[in-house]
């Protein structure tokens, strides 16, 4: 039972109790939480107090609510370091997760002005566009749209890009040396299109990432815009003084 004789609010005591059960593994990711009524009866408190505790845990990303299904323990967030250039596949494998991709579309088009400028394209502005949902252990993590100069990678459209790292393919098969990237990260809300691709509600918090990647001659070869699930990622930076 919770302690009603101390000045710590009951909702906060319950939140801490439930958080501890999650941290210690008693409640696994994806587990259905007991109903408000069950928790109310178990701890001898009102359903309003239970609702407040669960609401705080949803805000903190410990729980997720699914319409018509209930409240579930959230998947743990992935720490994303910002100081090392890796592909999604390399990053997931380093965490012991199985990366995969669901190809939504591969096509060629004339690059928009912003893409052409990012890739430093001349008169030939044809680019290969690759739209993918990136998966880790079969769960959607990010929606990516990559643009690559078609004149430089004319055979890339024929490659099997479902389970292979694009960077590994470019390095090993096309002899590309990848040197560095410039990346911009913003916080935003998902629209209907990427919400459907990621299996999240419209206007869910997401990370919006734009990256331009450069080769060994410091020439840009890739422009990619990505939408990462805000409930699965947090950014990590090590700062030195």
Tab-separated table of N, CA and C in Angstrom, residues 56 131 175 241:
chain	number	residue	atom	x	y	z
A	56	UNK	N	1.372	11.105	-16.045
A	56	UNK	CA	2.744	11.585	-15.886
A	56	UNK	C	3.737	10.611	-16.518
A	131	UNK	N	12.924	6.093	-50.901
A	131	UNK	CA	12.059	6.285	-49.737
A	131	UNK	C	11.987	4.973	-48.965
A	175	UNK	N	33.282	1.661	-54.327
A	175	UNK	CA	34.580	2.235	-54.015
A	175	UNK	C	34.539	3.632	-53.439
A	241	UNK	N	35.194	20.810	-21.704
A	241	UNK	CA	35.558	22.207	-21.452
A	241	UNK	C	37.086	22.336	-21.486
